[in-house]
Coordinates of C-alpha atoms in Angstrom, one line a residue:
M536 CA 12.9 -28.1 27.2
K537 CA 15.3 -25.2 28.5
K538 CA 12.4 -22.9 27.4
N539 CA 10.2 -24.7 30.1
F540 CA 13.3 -24.6 32.6
F541 CA 13.4 -21.1 32.1
R542 CA 10.3 -20.3 32.6
A543 CA 9.6 -22.2 35.2
A544 CA 13.0 -20.4 36.5
A545 CA 11.3 -17.3 36.8
L546 CA 7.9 -17.8 38.7
S547 CA 10.6 -19.7 41.3
V548 CA 12.1 -16.2 41.3
I549 CA 8.5 -15.0 42.7
L550 CA 7.5 -17.5 44.9
A551 CA 11.2 -17.6 46.8
M552 CA 10.3 -13.5 48.1
S553 CA 7.3 -14.7 49.6
V554 CA 8.6 -17.8 51.7
N555 CA 9.0 -16.6 54.6
G556 CA 11.7 -14.9 56.2
A557 CA 12.6 -17.9 59.3
Q558 CA 14.1 -19.4 56.9
A559 CA 16.4 -16.9 55.7
Q560 CA 20.0 -18.3 56.9
T561 CA 23.5 -16.8 57.1
R562 CA 25.8 -19.0 55.5
N563 CA 26.8 -21.7 57.2
Y564 CA 29.7 -23.7 55.1
E565 CA 32.7 -23.1 53.5
C566 CA 32.4 -21.7 50.1
P567 CA 35.5 -20.2 47.1
P568 CA 34.3 -16.7 46.3
L569 CA 33.0 -17.6 42.7
N570 CA 34.8 -16.9 39.5
P571 CA 34.6 -13.8 38.5
E572 CA 33.6 -15.1 34.0
Y573 CA 30.9 -17.4 36.4
Q574 CA 29.6 -14.5 38.2
A575 CA 29.7 -12.8 34.9
L576 CA 27.9 -15.4 33.2
A577 CA 25.5 -15.7 36.2
D578 CA 24.6 -11.8 36.4
Q579 CA 23.5 -12.4 33.0
V580 CA 21.1 -15.6 33.9
I581 CA 20.3 -13.8 36.5
S582 CA 19.0 -10.6 35.0
L583 CA 17.3 -12.3 31.9
Q584 CA 15.0 -15.0 33.8
M585 CA 12.2 -12.4 33.5
E586 CA 12.7 -10.9 31.0
D587 CA 13.9 -14.2 28.8
P588 CA 13.6 -16.7 29.8
E589 CA 15.0 -18.9 26.7
K590 CA 17.5 -17.3 26.2
A591 CA 18.4 -16.7 30.1
G592 CA 18.3 -20.8 29.6
K593 CA 20.9 -21.1 27.5
L594 CA 23.9 -18.9 29.8
Y595 CA 23.2 -21.2 31.5
M596 CA 23.1 -24.8 30.3
G597 CA 26.7 -22.9 29.4
L598 CA 27.4 -22.4 31.9
E599 CA 26.5 -24.8 34.1
K600 CA 29.5 -27.9 31.8
K601 CA 32.1 -24.8 33.0
V602 CA 31.3 -26.3 36.4
Q603 CA 30.1 -29.4 36.1
K604 CA 33.8 -31.7 36.7
N605 CA 34.9 -29.0 40.2
K606 CA 32.4 -28.9 43.3
E607 CA 33.9 -26.0 44.7
D608 CA 33.1 -24.3 41.3
L609 CA 29.2 -26.2 42.1
V610 CA 28.8 -24.9 45.2
S611 CA 30.5 -21.4 44.7
L612 CA 27.9 -20.8 41.5
G613 CA 24.9 -22.6 43.4
T614 CA 25.1 -20.4 46.1
Y615 CA 25.0 -17.3 44.4
L616 CA 22.1 -18.3 42.7
L617 CA 20.4 -19.5 45.6
E618 CA 21.7 -15.7 47.3
H619 CA 19.8 -14.9 44.7
N620 CA 16.2 -16.6 44.6
E621 CA 17.5 -18.5 41.3
L622 CA 16.2 -21.7 42.7
Q623 CA 16.1 -24.6 39.6
G624 CA 19.3 -23.5 38.5
A625 CA 20.8 -23.9 42.2
N626 CA 18.5 -27.3 42.9
R627 CA 20.8 -28.0 39.6
C628 CA 23.9 -27.0 41.4
A629 CA 22.4 -29.3 44.4
K630 CA 22.5 -32.3 42.6
L631 CA 25.3 -32.3 40.8
V632 CA 27.4 -31.4 43.2
Y633 CA 25.6 -34.7 45.2
E634 CA 26.3 -37.0 42.2
K635 CA 30.0 -35.9 42.4
A636 CA 31.0 -35.7 45.9
P637 CA 28.0 -37.0 48.2
D638 CA 30.7 -36.8 51.2
Y639 CA 31.2 -33.6 50.6
I640 CA 30.5 -31.4 53.7
P641 CA 30.0 -28.1 52.1
G642 CA 28.2 -30.0 49.4
L643 CA 25.6 -32.1 50.9
M644 CA 25.2 -28.6 53.4
F645 CA 24.7 -26.4 50.2
S646 CA 21.6 -29.4 48.7
A647 CA 19.9 -28.9 52.3
E648 CA 20.2 -25.1 52.0
V649 CA 18.4 -26.0 48.9
Y650 CA 15.7 -27.4 50.5
M651 CA 15.1 -25.7 53.3
K652 CA 14.8 -22.3 50.2
M653 CA 12.2 -24.8 48.6
Q654 CA 10.0 -26.0 51.2
Q655 CA 11.1 -29.3 50.7
W656 CA 12.2 -30.2 54.9
G657 CA 12.0 -34.0 54.8
L658 CA 15.4 -33.9 51.7
A659 CA 16.5 -30.1 54.2
G660 CA 17.1 -32.5 57.4
G661 CA 18.2 -35.8 55.5
R662 CA 21.2 -33.7 54.0
Y663 CA 21.4 -32.1 57.5
D664 CA 21.5 -35.9 58.7
E665 CA 24.1 -36.8 56.0
V666 CA 26.4 -34.6 57.2
L667 CA 26.1 -35.5 60.8
A668 CA 26.3 -38.8 59.9
I669 CA 29.7 -37.6 58.2
D670 CA 31.1 -35.4 60.9
S671 CA 28.8 -35.2 64.6
T672 CA 29.4 -32.4 66.0
N673 CA 29.0 -30.6 63.1
I674 CA 27.4 -27.9 65.0
A675 CA 26.2 -25.3 62.1
A676 CA 24.3 -28.8 60.9
M677 CA 22.7 -30.0 64.0
K678 CA 21.2 -25.9 64.0
R679 CA 20.2 -26.1 60.8
N680 CA 18.1 -29.8 61.1
A681 CA 17.0 -29.0 64.4
F682 CA 15.0 -25.8 62.6
V683 CA 13.6 -28.4 60.3
Y684 CA 12.7 -30.5 63.2
K685 CA 10.8 -28.2 64.7
N686 CA 8.1 -27.9 62.4
V687 CA 7.7 -31.9 61.6
N688 CA 9.7 -34.3 64.3
P689 CA 9.5 -31.8 67.8
H690 CA 10.8 -34.4 69.7
A691 CA 13.3 -34.6 67.3
A692 CA 15.0 -30.8 67.2
I693 CA 14.7 -31.1 70.9
D694 CA 17.0 -34.2 70.9
Y695 CA 19.3 -31.3 68.6
L696 CA 18.5 -28.6 70.2
L697 CA 20.1 -30.3 73.9
K698 CA 22.6 -31.7 72.2
I699 CA 23.8 -28.1 70.8
K700 CA 23.4 -26.4 74.0
K701 CA 26.1 -28.6 75.2
I702 CA 28.6 -28.3 72.4
D703 CA 27.5 -24.7 72.4
P704 CA 25.9 -23.2 75.6
A705 CA 26.2 -19.3 74.4
Y706 CA 24.2 -19.5 71.6
T707 CA 20.8 -18.8 73.4
D708 CA 18.5 -19.5 70.3
A709 CA 18.9 -23.1 70.7
D710 CA 16.8 -21.9 74.4
K711 CA 14.7 -19.6 72.2
D712 CA 13.9 -22.6 70.5
L713 CA 13.0 -24.5 72.6
G714 CA 11.0 -22.8 74.1
D715 CA 8.9 -22.0 70.8
I716 CA 8.3 -26.0 70.5
Y717 CA 7.5 -26.9 74.1
Y718 CA 5.2 -24.9 73.2
K719 CA 3.5 -25.9 70.5
L720 CA 3.5 -29.1 72.4
D721 CA 1.4 -27.6 75.1
D722 CA 4.5 -28.3 77.4
Y723 CA 3.4 -24.2 78.6
A724 CA 6.4 -25.2 82.3
K725 CA 9.3 -26.3 79.8
A726 CA 8.9 -23.3 77.3
I727 CA 8.6 -21.1 80.3
A728 CA 11.7 -23.0 81.6
A729 CA 13.9 -21.9 78.2
Y730 CA 12.1 -18.7 77.7
D731 CA 13.4 -17.8 80.8
T732 CA 16.9 -17.8 80.0
Y733 CA 16.1 -16.5 76.7
Y734 CA 14.4 -14.0 77.7
K735 CA 17.2 -12.5 80.3
V736 CA 20.2 -12.9 78.0
T737 CA 19.1 -11.3 75.5
P738 CA 18.7 -7.5 75.1
K739 CA 15.8 -6.0 74.4
E740 CA 16.2 -4.3 71.6
A741 CA 14.1 -5.0 68.2
D742 CA 16.6 -6.3 66.0
K743 CA 18.0 -8.2 68.2
I744 CA 14.9 -9.8 70.4
D745 CA 12.0 -12.0 69.0
I746 CA 8.6 -10.7 69.1
R747 CA 7.3 -14.1 68.7
A748 CA 9.5 -15.8 70.6
C749 CA 7.9 -13.3 73.8
E750 CA 4.3 -13.5 72.5
N751 CA 4.5 -17.0 73.2
Y752 CA 6.3 -16.8 76.8
L753 CA 3.8 -14.8 77.7
Q754 CA 0.3 -17.0 76.6
A755 CA 3.2 -19.3 78.9
L756 CA 2.8 -17.4 81.4
F757 CA -0.6 -16.5 81.3
S758 CA -1.7 -20.4 80.5
M759 CA 0.7 -21.4 84.0
S760 CA -0.7 -19.3 86.5
V761 CA -3.1 -20.2 88.0
K762 CA -0.7 -22.5 89.3
D763 CA 1.7 -19.8 90.1
E764 CA 0.4 -16.1 90.2
T765 CA 3.8 -15.6 90.4
N766 CA 3.6 -15.2 86.5
L767 CA 0.7 -12.2 85.9
D768 CA 4.0 -10.2 87.9
K769 CA 6.2 -11.5 85.8
M770 CA 3.5 -11.0 82.7
I771 CA 3.6 -7.2 83.0
T772 CA 7.5 -6.3 83.7
I773 CA 7.1 -8.2 80.2
A774 CA 4.6 -6.5 77.9
N775 CA 6.8 -3.3 80.1
E776 CA 10.1 -4.2 78.3
I777 CA 8.7 -5.8 75.1
K778 CA 5.7 -3.6 74.2
P779 CA 7.1 -0.5 72.8
L780 CA 9.7 -3.0 71.2
A781 CA 7.1 -4.0 69.1
P782 CA 4.5 -0.9 68.9
K783 CA 1.6 -2.2 66.2
D784 CA 1.9 -6.2 68.2
I785 CA -1.9 -6.6 70.0
I786 CA -1.0 -9.4 72.0
I787 CA 1.7 -7.9 74.3
P788 CA -1.1 -5.2 75.5
R789 CA -3.4 -8.1 75.4
M790 CA -1.4 -10.5 77.5
E791 CA -1.0 -7.3 80.6
F792 CA -4.3 -6.9 79.6
F793 CA -5.2 -10.1 81.2
A794 CA -2.7 -10.3 84.2
K795 CA -3.6 -7.3 85.0
Y796 CA -7.0 -8.3 85.4
N797 CA -6.3 -11.8 87.1
K798 CA -4.6 -9.7 89.9
V799 CA -7.6 -8.0 90.8
E800 CA -9.4 -10.5 92.9
T801 CA -6.1 -11.6 95.2
A802 CA -5.7 -7.5 95.5
M803 CA -4.2 -6.2 98.2
D804 CA -5.5 -2.6 97.4
Y805 CA -8.3 -3.3 95.7
E806 CA -9.0 -0.6 94.3
G807 CA -5.5 0.6 92.3
A808 CA -5.5 -3.1 90.9
L809 CA -8.8 -2.3 89.5
K810 CA -7.8 1.5 88.1
A811 CA -4.6 -0.6 85.9
A812 CA -6.8 -2.7 85.3
D813 CA -9.2 0.1 83.7
E814 CA -5.9 1.6 82.1
A815 CA -4.8 -1.7 80.6
C816 CA -8.0 -2.1 79.1
A817 CA -7.0 1.1 76.9
Y818 CA -6.2 -1.1 73.6
I819 CA -10.0 -2.4 73.6
R820 CA -12.0 1.0 74.7
D821 CA -9.9 4.0 72.7
K822 CA -9.6 1.2 69.5
Q823 CA -5.8 0.9 68.8
F824 CA -5.9 -1.4 67.4
P825 CA -7.8 -2.5 63.5
D826 CA -11.1 -4.1 64.6
S827 CA -9.8 -7.4 62.7
V828 CA -7.3 -8.3 65.4
Y829 CA -8.9 -8.2 68.2
F830 CA -10.8 -11.6 69.7
Y831 CA -13.9 -13.0 71.7
M832 CA -11.3 -13.1 74.5
D833 CA -10.9 -9.8 74.3
Y834 CA -14.1 -8.4 75.2
D835 CA -13.8 -11.4 77.0
F836 CA -11.9 -9.8 79.7
A837 CA -13.0 -6.3 79.4
G838 CA -16.7 -7.9 79.8
K839 CA -15.6 -9.1 83.2
L840 CA -14.0 -5.4 84.5
A841 CA -16.9 -3.3 83.9
K842 CA -19.1 -6.0 85.2
E843 CA -16.6 -5.9 89.0
K844 CA -16.4 -1.4 87.8
G845 CA -20.5 -2.2 88.0
D846 CA -20.9 -0.7 84.7
I847 CA -23.3 -3.0 83.2
P848 CA -24.3 -1.4 80.3
Q849 CA -20.5 -1.9 79.0
A850 CA -20.3 -5.2 80.1
I851 CA -23.4 -6.2 78.2
S852 CA -21.8 -5.2 75.2
Y853 CA -18.9 -6.0 75.3
F854 CA -19.9 -10.0 75.8
E855 CA -22.4 -9.2 72.6
Q856 CA -19.2 -8.6 70.1
A857 CA -17.7 -11.3 71.6
V858 CA -20.8 -13.5 70.9
K859 CA -20.5 -11.3 67.9
D860 CA -16.4 -12.5 67.1
L861 CA -17.6 -15.9 68.0
E862 CA -20.2 -15.7 65.2
A863 CA -18.9 -14.8 62.5
K864 CA -15.8 -16.8 63.2
A865 CA -18.5 -20.6 63.2
G866 CA -19.6 -20.6 59.1
D867 CA -15.5 -21.3 58.7
I868 CA -15.3 -24.3 61.2
T869 CA -15.8 -27.8 60.2
D870 CA -14.0 -29.4 62.3
E871 CA -16.9 -31.4 65.3
R872 CA -15.3 -30.6 68.3
K873 CA -14.3 -27.0 67.6
K874 CA -18.2 -26.0 65.9
T875 CA -19.0 -27.4 69.6
E876 CA -16.7 -25.4 71.2
N877 CA -17.9 -22.1 69.6
E878 CA -21.5 -22.7 70.0
N879 CA -20.6 -23.5 73.8
K880 CA -18.1 -20.5 74.3
R881 CA -21.2 -18.0 72.5
G882 CA -24.4 -19.6 74.8
S883 CA -22.1 -19.0 77.8
Y884 CA -22.2 -15.5 76.5
F885 CA -25.7 -16.0 75.7
Y886 CA -26.2 -17.5 79.9
E887 CA -23.7 -14.1 80.8
I888 CA -26.1 -11.2 78.4
S889 CA -29.5 -12.6 79.7
N890 CA -28.4 -12.7 83.8
L891 CA -26.9 -9.4 82.8
Y892 CA -29.8 -7.8 81.8
V893 CA -32.5 -8.1 84.3
R894 CA -29.7 -7.8 86.7
N895 CA -30.7 -4.0 84.6
K896 CA -33.6 -4.0 85.0
Q897 CA -34.1 -4.7 81.5
A898 CA -35.6 -8.0 81.7
D899 CA -37.6 -8.5 78.2
K900 CA -34.2 -8.0 77.1
G901 CA -32.9 -11.2 79.5
I902 CA -35.4 -12.8 77.9
E903 CA -35.0 -12.7 74.5
V904 CA -31.2 -13.8 74.8
Y905 CA -32.2 -16.8 76.8
E906 CA -33.6 -18.0 74.1
K907 CA -31.6 -17.2 71.5
Y908 CA -29.4 -20.4 75.0
L909 CA -32.3 -22.5 73.9
A910 CA -32.2 -22.3 70.8
L911 CA -28.2 -23.2 70.9
L912 CA -29.0 -25.7 73.2
G913 CA -31.8 -27.3 71.4
D914 CA -32.7 -30.6 72.5
K915 CA -29.7 -31.0 75.2
A916 CA -32.1 -28.3 78.0
D917 CA -33.5 -29.7 80.2
I918 CA -35.1 -29.3 83.2
S919 CA -32.7 -26.8 84.8
D920 CA -33.1 -24.5 81.7
K921 CA -36.8 -24.6 81.3
Y922 CA -36.7 -23.4 85.0
T923 CA -34.5 -20.3 84.3
L924 CA -36.4 -19.4 81.1
G925 CA -39.2 -18.9 84.4
T926 CA -37.8 -17.1 86.6
K927 CA -36.4 -14.7 83.5
Y928 CA -41.0 -13.8 82.6
F929 CA -40.7 -14.2 86.7
A930 CA -38.6 -11.1 86.4
A931 CA -39.9 -8.9 84.2
Y932 CA -43.0 -9.5 86.1
Q933 CA -41.6 -8.1 89.0
Q934 CA -40.5 -5.3 87.2
Q935 CA -42.2 -1.9 88.2
N936 CA -42.1 0.4 84.4
N937 CA -44.3 -2.4 83.4
T938 CA -48.1 -1.4 82.3
P939 CA -50.8 -3.8 83.7
E940 CA -52.0 -5.8 81.0
Q941 CA -47.5 -6.2 80.4
K942 CA -47.3 -7.7 84.5
Q943 CA -50.2 -10.2 83.5
V944 CA -48.4 -11.8 80.0
Y945 CA -45.2 -11.8 81.9
H946 CA -46.6 -13.1 85.2
D947 CA -49.0 -16.4 82.9
K948 CA -45.4 -17.0 81.0
A949 CA -43.5 -17.3 84.1
E950 CA -46.5 -19.7 85.2
E951 CA -46.3 -21.2 81.7
A952 CA -42.3 -21.9 82.4
F953 CA -43.8 -23.4 86.0
K954 CA -46.2 -25.4 85.0
A955 CA -44.0 -26.8 82.0
V956 CA -40.9 -28.2 84.4
I957 CA -43.4 -29.7 87.0
G958 CA -44.8 -31.6 84.4
T959 CA -41.3 -33.0 82.9
E960 CA -40.5 -36.3 84.1
T961 CA -37.3 -36.8 84.9
T962 CA -34.8 -38.0 88.0
N963 CA -34.2 -34.6 89.3
R964 CA -36.8 -33.2 91.9
L965 CA -34.5 -30.0 92.7
P966 CA -36.4 -27.7 89.3
I967 CA -39.7 -29.2 90.7
V968 CA -39.5 -28.6 94.2
L969 CA -37.7 -24.4 93.3
A970 CA -40.5 -24.2 90.2
I971 CA -43.1 -24.6 92.2
Q972 CA -42.4 -22.2 95.2
M973 CA -42.2 -20.6 92.1
L974 CA -45.3 -20.5 91.6
A975 CA -46.5 -19.9 95.3
R976 CA -44.8 -16.2 95.3
L977 CA -46.7 -15.8 91.7
S978 CA -50.1 -17.0 92.8
N979 CA -49.1 -14.8 96.3
T980 CA -51.3 -11.2 94.9
D981 CA -52.2 -10.3 98.7
T982 CA -49.1 -10.8 101.2
N983 CA -51.0 -9.5 104.0
K984 CA -54.0 -12.3 103.3
P985 CA -53.4 -16.1 103.9
L986 CA -54.2 -17.7 100.1
D987 CA -55.1 -21.3 100.3
L988 CA -54.0 -21.6 96.0
V989 CA -50.3 -19.9 98.3
R990 CA -50.8 -22.8 101.5
D991 CA -51.4 -25.5 98.9
Y992 CA -48.0 -24.8 96.4
Y993 CA -46.0 -24.4 99.5
V994 CA -47.4 -27.9 101.1
K995 CA -46.0 -28.6 98.1
V996 CA -42.6 -28.0 98.6
I997 CA -42.1 -29.2 101.1
N998 CA -43.5 -32.9 100.5
E999 CA -40.9 -33.0 97.7
S1000 CA -38.1 -32.1 98.7
E1001 CA -38.3 -34.7 101.7
D1002 CA -36.2 -36.8 100.1
E1003 CA -32.5 -36.8 102.3
T1004 CA -31.5 -36.0 98.4
I1005 CA -32.3 -33.4 97.5
K1006 CA -33.0 -31.4 101.2
Q1007 CA -30.2 -30.0 101.7
K1008 CA -29.9 -28.1 98.3
A1009 CA -33.6 -27.0 98.7
S1010 CA -33.4 -26.5 102.4
N1011 CA -34.4 -22.1 101.0
A1012 CA -37.2 -22.8 99.8
R1013 CA -38.0 -24.8 102.7
F1014 CA -37.7 -22.3 104.9
E1015 CA -39.1 -19.5 103.3
A1016 CA -43.0 -22.3 102.7
C1017 CA -42.3 -23.1 106.7
R1018 CA -42.7 -19.0 107.0
Y1019 CA -45.3 -18.3 104.8
L1020 CA -47.0 -21.8 106.0
F1021 CA -46.7 -20.7 109.9
F1022 CA -47.6 -17.4 109.4
Y1023 CA -51.4 -19.1 107.0
Y1024 CA -52.2 -21.4 110.3
V1025 CA -52.1 -18.0 112.6
S1026 CA -53.9 -15.6 110.4
I1027 CA -56.9 -17.7 109.3
D1028 CA -60.7 -16.9 111.1
T1029 CA -59.8 -20.2 112.6
P1030 CA -56.1 -20.4 113.8
N1031 CA -54.3 -24.3 114.0
K1032 CA -51.9 -23.8 116.0
V1033 CA -51.0 -27.5 115.3
E1034 CA -50.0 -27.0 111.6
A1035 CA -48.2 -24.1 112.2
T1036 CA -46.4 -25.7 115.1
K1037 CA -44.8 -28.2 112.1
Y1038 CA -43.6 -26.3 110.4
A1039 CA -42.1 -24.1 112.9
T1040 CA -40.4 -27.1 113.8
I1041 CA -39.4 -28.0 110.7
A1042 CA -37.8 -24.1 109.8
K1043 CA -35.6 -24.4 113.2
S1044 CA -34.3 -28.0 112.2
I1045 CA -33.4 -25.5 108.8
R1046 CA -32.1 -22.6 110.8
P1047 CA -32.3 -22.7 114.3
D1048 CA -30.7 -19.8 115.3
D1049 CA -33.0 -17.9 112.7
D1050 CA -35.0 -15.0 114.8
F1051 CA -38.2 -16.1 113.0
V1052 CA -38.0 -20.1 114.0
K1053 CA -37.6 -17.8 117.9
A1054 CA -40.5 -15.2 117.1
A1055 CA -42.1 -18.1 116.1
F1056 CA -42.2 -20.5 118.8
E1057 CA -42.3 -16.8 121.7
H1058 CA -45.9 -16.5 119.7
L1059 CA -47.1 -20.3 119.9
K1060 CA -46.7 -19.1 123.6
T1061 CA -50.2 -16.8 123.5
M1062 CA -52.6 -19.1 121.5

């Protein structure tokens, strides 16, 4: 048994070395120096546990017999073993001292530290609770209990931290820990308040300030910047102070960039704000970090900035990288809600990229990307989505660099898409009205002549949009129809003043001060 015990101990050393560094803690309980004789034996146990676990086991059991009757010696030996990552022996000492003196505070504190090192949070918290039951003002136990409960019972941790602040106002780590907990609970307002206090009093030195807390602070400020835009200035100040302390940390330049970009829209000095955002984007543009640490939001903001600058090809490139990042992570998502979120995000980027391609006179590529968007929607695609596909084909049809054959293909595709919209059974009539409008435009192959087919489509635009629920929304289409119908009825071989007056009147009801309306009524006087 001893042989197996210390083989397990050898493994525990390896495991202990990988324990999260956040658990490291200065000794916080009274512990007398270890008897030199016991320390010499303990050193042998520690040195042999990897190469000869059986011999180490025999030595340890002999050492345990020497100390097992004295609680102070058990704590001293156990602490020494714990600090040298010999967890199995430390754990045995912890159990023995607890059996011997369950109300001995140094023993309880030591036992709790063993459980902490073993990541047995519930057992560790139980020991600290026992200390506090004996001495309710033991601040060391409160601090460690707050650390334990921070991850398993955040509300209990908050209670302990608030008590600590009352007893020891100078303990600024309590504010940091409160900020961490509130941040994890998505209570960003309280997180900001706690981090504010911590940040103000903590020296801006790498070995004194917690960089992870600063990351959370920046992200909490950003989350609340919609309600308080001054958060953006605070983010920029903090990022400038912290960046030199953590040059390999991408979150700090990321949050600085997000803050500077969000200031562009409301800046008094638009050009200056745009330039500042562009400079902050350098961490992406210049690839200052490994590709693996960037994520879709980096590319999202970089794409928005490029779009703001009018660099459409660059905006497309960044948004495509955002999609690529989301696609790479989609396969690892098992939660259905998160799967849907991922699909929705990709869909929104496909939609944006498609629009940008059309805007960049690359409607053919816009169509290709939009079809990816429709594929993601699947059965969720509605009549508006189908109408938009038609507008993409119409944009492609209007491109100047088309061959006659390409132009005809895009014409036919657009016509097919709009007719499909018109044939859809739906209570949402607005896309149908707009599709008829687009068919009228497609059919208007000679703008100098009154065409019967175009007339028929525009009459349908007027008739289909009489319902008050869509009349206002369709006002632009209705006005366009009136313009054409007026032109038609005054241009045909036998002008029809009654019909022309009818559509001029409808146009006047939509835009009474429009120049076309005034000119139309002047023309009617001559008929």
